[in-house]
């Protein structure tokens, strides 16, 4: 039979595509069906249950007190993270110091601030005037009434920032330790001082390890900042509480707050992605494309399919 | 008699109870190339690291260009140097490491420019021009803006040599510069070192490359167990090793 012969002969060169009957996965279909049913039921209930009061959600989403609360939350998160990061770097360097007392002081701080609940710390700073009614800096005329100086906002900020410092110091320390010792040796052999070595060589490389958990800490801080509502700081949660204590529309206003928290954490996640990319420089040969670059490439290549004249654009994007 | 570039007299070094250097005495004249050989654990890398005070010595005297390393002598008292003084002296000594230790977050030019700009205070533009000149000299004119991860081991080590040269050192230390390289990349690094030696650089090279030591070295020093076993012109040491330990080592590596 000549046809069979030719088929056998050509098989290794041009193997026929396999058209096998795929294995069935009935379990996956059942699971998918269950999920769909639950999702539809949930969506229908959320949409049709009048007690969610979606109209009220819409009314308050961009109301002035809510927007003020959002701004206050952002301000609190930003400032607390700045305090936390600066303090964290300082505590990490202290922890790695050759001086045992300095190292021990840092350890004690971390033990104290990580070992007590942040809510307790918030309440403590709020009531600090009970312990130190007058705050002086040891200089004449430079003293203030603790109650004037430590406003609820200051108390909340102090509590969140000082607490964050303890967590950040462990993150920074892990980052510094992750940098190969040969790097600081090379820097020192070139005549760089210890401070220069840390700032120019070690910390930039430690950033690759430090940035991802710091992004997580920021997102976590954004949510934790709602705790200061207990000491009447007018951030997002306290603002909606103020409204619903007057109108009794508790659920729709909590939904308003949740929508804002979700929106803000989503934006932060995107920012974290780009930061990680920047500090990944030099660690791999080619940086992965950002979603935007990927989109642009796909759109461009599908639009002019056969064109191979893409080279200048591609090299430009890599820059 | 001129001041030796490097003079060691009875140098001792301990790590805890482990005595790594048990009295090293040797001398390197300006423009001389000295190759340190010996089995691993013989203390040759430790000795090299003592020369720029990455390790401090516990006994003896070690001086570079007539000045003590890491200490200052006043009368019969010895004072430890401040960190900034140690750094200033290190800036005059170039060092090349086995594992290159390039800064991965900077380009080749960035690596070479780093110390001139931030230690010497050289103007950025002048430092950049000098970096380009040095990278061209080590054969990397086309890799000036590449990151270390984009370079082969041999190319990385040549950038590391250019980085050390950018500080215009009076002494260059090489700590097994080719030991981490694939065999076919060793030649390009040795060639750069050969040219450097020809240009009159004073060099102390810890190496296992007998061929390089024989051709380029003015002195070969064989170390074992923290002491100098034998030293002399490379051709003599390799052709007629006097000590049995040298003979045993050479029979293994030759």
Coordinates of C-alpha atoms in Angstrom, one line a residue:
Chain A
X1 CA 0.0 0.0 0.0
X2 CA 1.9 3.1 -1.2
X3 CA -0.2 5.7 0.7
X4 CA 0.6 4.1 4.1
X5 CA 4.2 3.9 3.2
X6 CA 4.5 7.6 2.4
X7 CA 2.6 8.5 5.6
X8 CA 5.0 6.4 7.7
X9 CA 8.0 8.0 5.9
X10 CA 6.9 11.5 6.4
X11 CA 5.7 11.0 10.0
X12 CA 9.0 11.9 11.7
X13 CA 9.4 15.1 9.6
X14 CA 5.9 16.4 9.9
X15 CA 4.2 14.6 12.8
X16 CA 0.4 14.7 12.6
X17 CA -1.3 16.8 15.2
X18 CA -2.8 14.8 18.0
X19 CA -6.5 15.0 18.3
X20 CA -7.1 13.1 21.5
X21 CA -10.4 13.0 23.4
X22 CA -9.8 15.2 26.4
X23 CA -10.3 13.8 30.0
X24 CA -13.6 15.0 31.4
X25 CA -13.6 17.0 34.7
X26 CA -17.2 16.7 36.0
X27 CA -16.1 18.0 39.4
X28 CA -15.0 21.3 38.0
X29 CA -18.4 21.8 36.3
X30 CA -20.2 21.0 39.5
X31 CA -18.0 23.5 41.5
X32 CA -18.5 26.2 38.9
X33 CA -22.2 25.7 38.9
X34 CA -22.4 26.0 42.7
X35 CA -20.3 29.2 42.6
X36 CA -22.5 30.7 39.9
X37 CA -25.7 29.9 41.8
X38 CA -24.4 31.4 45.0
X39 CA -23.1 34.5 43.2
X40 CA -26.4 35.1 41.4
X41 CA -28.4 34.6 44.6
X42 CA -26.1 36.9 46.5
X43 CA -26.1 39.6 43.8
X44 CA -29.9 39.4 43.5
X45 CA -30.3 39.7 47.3
X46 CA -27.9 42.7 47.5
X47 CA -29.5 44.4 44.6
X48 CA -33.1 43.9 45.6
X49 CA -33.0 44.0 49.4
X50 CA -34.3 47.6 50.1
X51 CA -32.5 47.6 53.4
X52 CA -29.2 48.1 51.7
X53 CA -30.5 51.5 50.7
X54 CA -28.3 51.9 47.6
X55 CA -29.8 55.3 47.0
X56 CA -28.4 56.5 50.3
X57 CA -25.0 55.0 49.4
X58 CA -25.1 57.1 46.2
X59 CA -26.1 60.2 48.1
X60 CA -23.3 60.0 50.6
X61 CA -20.5 58.6 48.5
X62 CA -19.2 62.1 47.5
X63 CA -20.7 64.0 50.4
X64 CA -18.5 66.7 52.0
X65 CA -18.0 65.0 55.4
X66 CA -17.1 61.7 53.7
X67 CA -14.6 63.4 51.4
X68 CA -13.1 65.2 54.3
X69 CA -12.8 61.9 56.1
X70 CA -11.1 60.3 53.1
X71 CA -8.5 63.1 53.1
X72 CA -7.9 62.8 56.8
X73 CA -7.4 59.0 56.4
X74 CA -4.9 59.6 53.6
X75 CA -3.1 62.3 55.6
X76 CA -2.9 60.0 58.7
X77 CA -1.7 57.0 56.6
X78 CA 1.0 59.1 54.8
X79 CA 2.3 60.8 57.9
X80 CA 2.2 57.6 60.1
X81 CA 4.1 55.7 57.3
X82 CA 6.7 58.5 57.1
X83 CA 7.3 58.3 60.8
X84 CA 7.3 54.5 60.7
X85 CA 9.8 54.3 57.9
X86 CA 12.3 56.9 59.3
X87 CA 12.0 55.3 62.7
X88 CA 12.3 51.9 61.2
X89 CA 15.6 52.7 59.4
X90 CA 16.9 54.3 62.6
X91 CA 16.0 51.3 64.7
X92 CA 17.3 48.8 62.2
X93 CA 20.7 50.6 62.1
X94 CA 20.7 50.7 65.9
X95 CA 19.9 47.0 66.1
X96 CA 22.9 46.2 63.9
X97 CA 25.2 48.5 65.8
X98 CA 28.4 47.2 67.3
X99 CA 27.5 49.0 70.6
X100 CA 25.5 46.5 72.7
X101 CA 23.6 49.1 74.6
X102 CA 22.4 50.8 71.4
X103 CA 21.4 47.5 69.9
X104 CA 19.6 46.5 73.2
X105 CA 17.7 49.8 73.3
X106 CA 16.3 49.1 69.8
X107 CA 15.4 45.6 70.8
X108 CA 13.5 46.9 73.8
X109 CA 11.6 49.4 71.7
X110 CA 10.5 46.7 69.3
X111 CA 9.5 44.4 72.1
X112 CA 7.4 47.1 73.7
X113 CA 5.6 48.5 70.7
X114 CA 5.1 45.2 68.9
X115 CA 4.0 43.4 72.0
X116 CA 1.1 45.6 72.9
X117 CA -2.1 46.1 70.8
X118 CA -2.1 49.2 68.7
X119 CA -5.6 50.1 70.0
X120 CA -4.2 50.2 73.6
X121 CA -1.3 52.4 72.3
X122 CA -3.9 54.8 70.7
X123 CA -5.8 55.1 74.0
X124 CA -2.6 55.5 75.9
X125 CA -1.4 58.5 73.8
X126 CA -4.9 60.0 73.9
X127 CA -4.6 60.0 77.7
X128 CA -0.9 60.9 78.0
X129 CA -1.9 64.2 79.7
X130 CA -2.9 62.2 82.7
X131 CA 0.8 61.1 83.2
X132 CA 2.6 64.2 81.9
X133 CA 0.3 67.2 82.2
X134 CA 3.1 69.6 81.1
X135 CA 5.5 68.8 78.3
X136 CA 8.8 70.6 78.4
X137 CA 11.9 70.2 76.4
X138 CA 14.1 71.2 79.3
X139 CA 14.4 74.7 78.0
X140 CA 12.9 77.8 79.5
X141 CA 9.6 79.0 77.8
X142 CA 9.5 75.9 75.7
X143 CA 6.7 74.0 77.4
X144 CA 3.2 73.3 76.5
X145 CA 0.0 71.9 78.0
X146 CA -0.1 68.3 77.1
X147 CA -3.8 68.6 76.3
X148 CA -3.1 71.4 73.8
X149 CA -0.2 69.7 72.2
X150 CA -1.5 66.2 72.0
X151 CA -4.7 66.7 70.1
X152 CA -6.7 63.5 69.1
X153 CA -5.1 63.7 65.7
X154 CA -1.6 64.0 67.2
X155 CA -2.3 61.1 69.6
X156 CA -3.5 58.9 66.8
X157 CA -0.6 59.8 64.6
X158 CA 1.9 59.2 67.3
X159 CA 0.4 55.8 68.2
X160 CA 0.2 54.6 64.6
X161 CA 3.7 56.0 63.6
X162 CA 5.5 54.7 66.7
X163 CA 3.9 51.3 66.4
X164 CA 4.7 51.1 62.7
X165 CA 8.4 52.0 63.4
X166 CA 8.7 48.7 65.3
X167 CA 7.4 46.7 62.4
X168 CA 9.3 48.6 59.8
X169 CA 12.6 48.2 61.6
X170 CA 12.3 44.4 61.3
X171 CA 11.6 44.8 57.6
X172 CA 14.5 47.1 57.1
X173 CA 16.8 44.9 59.1
X174 CA 15.9 41.8 57.0
X175 CA 16.6 43.9 53.9
X176 CA 20.0 45.0 55.0
X177 CA 21.0 41.5 56.1
X178 CA 20.0 40.2 52.7
X179 CA 22.7 42.2 50.9
X180 CA 25.8 40.2 50.3
X181 CA 28.7 41.1 52.6
X182 CA 31.0 41.4 49.6
X183 CA 29.1 44.5 48.6
X184 CA 30.1 46.5 51.7
X185 CA 33.6 45.0 51.5
X186 CA 34.0 46.3 47.9
X187 CA 32.7 49.7 48.9
X188 CA 35.0 49.9 51.8
X189 CA 38.0 48.8 49.7
X190 CA 37.2 51.8 47.5
X191 CA 37.6 54.1 50.4
X192 CA 33.9 54.7 51.1
X193 CA 32.9 55.5 54.6
X194 CA 30.4 53.4 56.5
X195 CA 27.6 55.9 56.0
X196 CA 28.3 56.2 52.2
X197 CA 28.5 52.4 52.0
X198 CA 25.1 52.1 53.6
X199 CA 23.5 54.9 51.6
X200 CA 25.0 54.3 48.2
X201 CA 25.5 50.5 48.1
X202 CA 23.6 48.6 50.8
X203 CA 20.3 50.4 51.2
X204 CA 19.5 50.6 47.4
X205 CA 19.9 46.9 47.2
X206 CA 18.1 46.2 50.4
X207 CA 15.2 48.1 48.9
X208 CA 14.3 45.2 46.7
X209 CA 13.6 43.2 49.8
X210 CA 12.2 46.1 51.8
X211 CA 9.7 47.6 49.3
X212 CA 7.1 44.7 48.9
X213 CA 6.4 44.3 52.6
X214 CA 6.4 48.1 53.0
X215 CA 3.7 48.3 50.4
X216 CA 1.8 45.7 52.5
X217 CA 2.4 47.8 55.6
X218 CA 1.0 50.9 53.9
X219 CA -2.1 49.1 52.8
X220 CA -2.5 47.7 56.3
X221 CA -1.9 51.1 57.8
X222 CA -4.7 52.6 55.7
X223 CA -7.1 50.2 57.2
X224 CA -5.7 50.3 60.8
X225 CA -6.0 54.0 60.8
X226 CA -9.8 53.5 61.2
X227 CA -9.0 52.5 64.8
X228 CA -8.3 56.1 65.7
X229 CA -12.1 56.7 65.3
X230 CA -12.3 55.6 68.9
X231 CA -10.5 58.8 70.0
X232 CA -12.7 61.0 67.8
X233 CA -10.2 61.7 65.0
X234 CA -12.5 62.7 62.0
X235 CA -11.1 60.2 59.5
X236 CA -13.2 58.1 57.2
X237 CA -14.8 55.7 59.6
X238 CA -15.5 58.4 62.2
X239 CA -17.0 60.7 59.6
X240 CA -19.5 58.1 58.5
X241 CA -20.2 57.1 62.1
X242 CA -21.1 60.8 62.7
X243 CA -23.6 60.7 59.9
X244 CA -25.3 57.5 60.8
X245 CA -25.5 58.3 64.5
X246 CA -27.7 61.2 63.3
X247 CA -29.7 59.4 60.5
X248 CA -29.5 55.8 61.7
X249 CA -28.6 54.7 58.1
X250 CA -25.8 52.5 59.5
X251 CA -25.5 49.9 56.7
X252 CA -25.4 52.2 53.7
X253 CA -22.9 54.5 55.3
X254 CA -20.6 51.5 56.3
X255 CA -20.9 50.5 52.6
X256 CA -19.8 54.1 51.6
X257 CA -16.7 53.7 53.9
X258 CA -15.9 50.2 52.5
X259 CA -16.1 51.5 48.9
X260 CA -13.6 54.2 49.7
X261 CA -11.3 51.9 51.6
X262 CA -11.4 49.4 48.7
X263 CA -10.7 52.2 46.1
X264 CA -7.7 53.5 48.1
X265 CA -6.1 50.1 48.7
X266 CA -6.5 49.2 45.0
X267 CA -4.7 52.4 44.0
X268 CA -1.9 51.6 46.5
X269 CA -1.5 48.1 45.1
X270 CA -0.9 49.5 41.6
X271 CA 1.6 52.0 43.0
X272 CA 3.4 49.1 44.8
X273 CA 3.7 47.2 41.6
X274 CA 5.5 50.0 39.9
X275 CA 7.8 50.7 42.9
X276 CA 8.8 47.0 43.0
X277 CA 9.7 47.2 39.3
X278 CA 11.9 50.2 39.8
X279 CA 13.9 48.7 42.6
X280 CA 14.2 45.4 40.8
X281 CA 16.7 47.2 38.4
X282 CA 19.8 45.2 37.8
X283 CA 18.5 42.1 39.5
X284 CA 17.4 40.5 36.3
X285 CA 18.5 40.9 32.7
X286 CA 15.2 42.2 31.4
X287 CA 12.4 43.7 33.4
X288 CA 9.0 42.1 32.8
X289 CA 6.5 44.3 30.8
X290 CA 4.0 46.4 32.7
X291 CA 0.4 45.6 32.0
X292 CA 0.3 48.9 30.0
X293 CA 3.3 48.0 27.9
X294 CA 1.8 44.6 27.3
X295 CA -1.5 46.1 26.2
X296 CA 0.3 48.5 23.8
X297 CA 2.4 45.7 22.3
X298 CA -0.7 43.5 21.8
X299 CA -2.7 46.3 20.2
X300 CA 0.2 47.4 18.0
X301 CA 1.1 43.9 16.8
X302 CA -2.5 42.9 16.0
X303 CA -3.2 46.1 14.1
X304 CA -0.4 45.5 11.6
X305 CA 0.0 41.8 11.6
X306 CA 2.7 41.1 9.0
X307 CA 4.8 44.1 9.7
X308 CA 8.3 43.3 11.1
X309 CA 9.2 47.0 11.2
X310 CA 8.6 47.2 14.9
X311 CA 12.2 47.2 16.0
X312 CA 12.7 50.9 16.8
X313 CA 9.6 51.0 18.9
X314 CA 10.5 47.9 20.8
X315 CA 14.0 49.2 21.7
X316 CA 12.5 52.5 22.7
X317 CA 10.1 50.8 25.1
X318 CA 12.9 49.0 26.8
X319 CA 14.5 52.2 27.8
Chain B
X1 CA 67.3 52.0 49.3
X2 CA 63.8 53.2 48.4
X3 CA 60.7 52.7 50.6
X4 CA 59.1 49.4 49.9
X5 CA 55.5 49.6 48.6
X6 CA 54.6 46.8 51.1
X7 CA 56.5 45.6 54.1
X8 CA 55.3 42.9 56.4
X9 CA 57.3 41.9 59.5
X10 CA 56.1 39.0 61.6
X11 CA 52.4 39.6 60.8
X12 CA 50.1 37.5 63.0
X13 CA 46.3 37.1 62.7
X14 CA 43.9 35.1 64.8
X15 CA 40.2 34.3 64.4
X16 CA 39.3 33.2 67.9
X17 CA 41.6 30.4 68.8
X18 CA 42.5 29.7 65.2
X19 CA 45.8 31.3 64.3
X20 CA 45.7 32.0 60.6
X21 CA 48.8 34.0 60.0
X22 CA 51.8 32.9 62.1
X23 CA 54.4 35.5 61.3
X24 CA 54.5 36.6 57.7
X25 CA 57.6 38.6 56.7
X26 CA 57.9 39.8 53.1
X27 CA 58.6 42.9 51.0
X28 CA 57.2 44.3 47.7
X29 CA 59.2 47.0 45.9
X30 CA 57.4 49.6 43.8
X31 CA 56.4 48.3 40.3
X32 CA 57.0 44.7 41.5
X33 CA 54.4 42.0 40.9
X34 CA 54.2 39.4 43.7
X35 CA 52.2 36.2 43.3
X36 CA 51.0 34.4 46.4
X37 CA 50.4 30.7 46.0
X38 CA 49.4 27.9 48.3
X39 CA 46.7 25.5 49.2
X40 CA 43.4 26.8 50.4
X41 CA 43.4 27.7 54.1
X42 CA 47.1 28.6 53.9
X43 CA 46.2 32.2 54.9
X44 CA 47.1 34.0 51.6
X45 CA 43.6 35.6 51.2
X46 CA 43.6 36.7 54.8
X47 CA 47.0 38.2 54.4
X48 CA 45.8 40.1 51.3
X49 CA 42.7 41.4 53.2
X50 CA 45.0 42.6 56.0
X51 CA 46.9 44.9 53.6
X52 CA 43.9 47.2 53.2
X53 CA 42.7 46.6 56.7
X54 CA 39.5 44.6 55.8
X55 CA 41.0 42.4 58.6
X56 CA 43.1 44.0 61.4
X57 CA 46.3 42.3 62.3
X58 CA 47.0 41.0 65.9
X59 CA 50.8 41.2 65.9
X60 CA 53.8 42.3 63.9
X61 CA 54.1 45.3 61.6
X62 CA 52.4 45.9 58.2
X63 CA 53.1 49.0 56.3
X64 CA 52.1 50.3 52.8
X65 CA 54.4 52.9 51.2
X66 CA 56.1 53.5 54.6
X67 CA 53.0 54.0 56.7
X68 CA 51.5 51.5 59.1
X69 CA 48.2 49.9 58.0
X70 CA 45.3 50.6 60.4
X71 CA 47.5 52.1 63.1
X72 CA 49.7 55.0 63.9
X73 CA 52.8 54.8 66.0
X74 CA 53.7 57.6 68.3
X75 CA 56.9 57.0 70.3
X76 CA 56.5 53.4 71.4
X77 CA 52.7 53.6 71.6
X78 CA 50.4 52.4 68.9
X79 CA 47.1 54.1 68.2
X80 CA 44.2 52.7 66.2
X81 CA 43.3 54.9 63.2
X82 CA 39.9 56.5 62.9
X83 CA 37.5 55.1 60.4
X84 CA 37.9 58.1 58.1
X85 CA 41.7 57.7 58.2
X86 CA 41.4 54.0 57.4
X87 CA 39.1 54.9 54.5
X88 CA 41.5 57.5 53.1
X89 CA 44.3 54.9 53.0
X90 CA 42.1 52.3 51.5
X91 CA 41.3 54.7 48.7
X92 CA 45.0 54.5 47.6
X93 CA 44.9 50.7 47.4
X94 CA 42.8 48.9 44.7
X95 CA 41.3 45.5 45.4
X96 CA 39.8 43.0 43.0
X97 CA 37.7 40.1 44.5
X98 CA 37.2 36.5 43.6
X99 CA 33.4 37.1 43.3
X100 CA 33.7 40.5 41.5
X101 CA 31.4 42.2 44.0
X102 CA 30.2 44.7 41.4
X103 CA 27.3 46.9 42.5
X104 CA 24.4 45.3 40.7
X105 CA 22.2 48.4 40.8
X106 CA 24.7 50.5 38.8
X107 CA 25.8 50.2 35.2
X108 CA 29.4 49.4 34.4
X109 CA 30.2 53.2 34.1
X110 CA 28.3 53.8 37.3
X111 CA 30.4 51.2 39.1
X112 CA 33.6 52.8 37.9
X113 CA 32.5 56.4 38.7
X114 CA 31.1 55.7 42.1
X115 CA 34.3 56.1 44.2
X116 CA 35.9 59.0 42.2
X117 CA 32.6 61.0 42.5
X118 CA 31.7 60.1 46.1
X119 CA 35.1 59.6 47.7
X120 CA 37.4 61.9 45.8
X121 CA 34.7 64.5 44.9
X122 CA 35.6 64.3 41.2
X123 CA 33.2 66.2 38.9
X124 CA 30.6 63.8 37.4
X125 CA 31.4 64.6 33.8
X126 CA 35.2 64.2 34.3
X127 CA 34.5 60.9 36.1
X128 CA 32.3 59.7 33.3
X129 CA 35.0 60.4 30.7
X130 CA 37.6 58.7 32.8
X131 CA 35.3 55.7 33.3
X132 CA 34.8 55.4 29.5
X133 CA 38.5 55.6 29.0
X134 CA 39.2 52.8 31.6
X135 CA 36.4 50.6 30.3
X136 CA 37.8 51.0 26.8
X137 CA 41.3 50.1 28.2
X138 CA 39.9 46.8 29.6
X139 CA 38.2 46.1 26.3
X140 CA 34.6 46.9 27.3
X141 CA 34.0 50.0 25.2
X142 CA 30.6 48.6 24.0
X143 CA 29.5 47.7 27.6
X144 CA 29.7 51.0 29.2
X145 CA 26.0 51.3 30.0
X146 CA 25.4 47.6 30.7
X147 CA 24.3 46.3 34.1
X148 CA 26.5 43.6 35.7
X149 CA 23.8 41.0 35.3
X150 CA 24.0 41.5 31.5
X151 CA 27.8 40.8 31.5
X152 CA 29.7 37.5 31.5
X153 CA 32.0 36.7 34.5
X154 CA 35.1 37.7 32.6
X155 CA 33.5 41.0 31.6
X156 CA 32.4 41.7 35.2
X157 CA 35.9 41.0 36.5
X158 CA 37.3 43.5 33.9
X159 CA 34.8 46.1 35.1
X160 CA 35.9 45.4 38.7
X161 CA 39.5 46.0 37.6
X162 CA 38.5 49.3 35.9
X163 CA 36.6 50.3 39.1
X164 CA 39.7 49.8 41.2
X165 CA 41.9 51.6 38.7
X166 CA 39.6 54.7 38.7
X167 CA 40.9 55.6 42.1
X168 CA 44.5 55.7 40.7
X169 CA 45.8 53.3 43.3
X170 CA 49.5 52.9 44.1
X171 CA 49.0 49.3 44.9
X172 CA 46.6 46.7 43.5
X173 CA 45.5 43.6 45.3
X174 CA 44.0 40.6 43.5
X175 CA 42.2 38.0 45.5
X176 CA 42.0 34.9 43.2
X177 CA 40.6 37.0 40.4
X178 CA 40.0 34.1 38.0
X179 CA 38.9 31.4 40.4
X180 CA 35.2 32.0 39.9
X181 CA 35.4 32.1 36.1
X182 CA 34.7 29.6 33.4
X183 CA 38.0 28.3 31.9
X184 CA 37.5 30.0 28.6
X185 CA 37.0 33.4 30.3
X186 CA 40.2 33.3 32.4
X187 CA 42.5 34.4 29.6
X188 CA 40.8 37.8 29.0
X189 CA 41.2 38.8 32.7
X190 CA 44.8 37.6 32.9
X191 CA 45.5 39.6 29.7
X192 CA 44.2 42.8 31.3
X193 CA 46.3 42.1 34.4
X194 CA 49.4 41.4 32.3
X195 CA 49.0 44.8 30.6
X196 CA 48.6 46.4 34.0
X197 CA 51.8 44.9 35.2
X198 CA 53.6 46.1 32.1
X199 CA 52.4 49.6 32.7
X200 CA 54.3 49.6 36.0
X201 CA 51.6 48.9 38.6
X202 CA 52.6 47.4 41.9
X203 CA 50.6 44.2 42.3
X204 CA 50.0 41.5 44.9
X205 CA 48.1 38.6 43.3
X206 CA 46.7 35.6 45.1
X207 CA 46.3 33.1 42.4
X208 CA 46.3 29.4 41.3
X209 CA 47.4 30.4 37.8
X210 CA 51.0 29.1 37.7
X211 CA 51.5 30.2 34.1
X212 CA 50.6 33.8 35.0
X213 CA 52.8 33.8 38.0
X214 CA 55.7 32.4 36.0
X215 CA 55.4 34.9 33.1
X216 CA 54.2 38.1 34.9
X217 CA 55.4 37.7 38.5
X218 CA 58.7 39.1 39.7
X219 CA 58.4 37.1 42.9
X220 CA 56.5 34.0 43.8
X221 CA 55.7 33.3 47.4
X222 CA 54.5 29.9 48.5
X223 CA 52.4 29.9 51.7
X224 CA 51.2 27.0 53.8
X225 CA 49.7 26.8 57.3
X226 CA 50.0 30.6 57.9
X227 CA 53.7 30.9 57.1
X228 CA 55.8 31.7 54.1
X229 CA 57.4 28.4 53.1
X230 CA 59.4 29.5 50.2
X231 CA 59.8 32.6 48.0
X232 CA 62.0 33.8 45.1
X233 CA 61.9 34.5 41.4
X234 CA 59.0 32.4 39.9
X235 CA 61.2 30.4 37.5
X236 CA 63.4 29.2 40.4
X237 CA 60.6 28.4 42.7
X238 CA 58.7 26.5 40.1
X239 CA 61.7 24.7 38.5
X240 CA 63.5 23.8 41.7
X241 CA 61.2 24.0 44.7
X242 CA 63.4 23.5 47.8
X243 CA 60.7 22.6 50.3
X244 CA 58.8 19.3 50.2
X245 CA 55.5 21.1 50.8
X246 CA 56.1 23.3 47.8
X247 CA 57.0 20.3 45.7
X248 CA 53.9 18.5 46.8
X249 CA 51.7 21.5 46.0
X250 CA 53.3 22.1 42.6
X251 CA 53.0 18.5 41.6
X252 CA 49.3 18.7 42.1
X253 CA 48.6 22.0 40.2
X254 CA 51.2 21.8 37.4

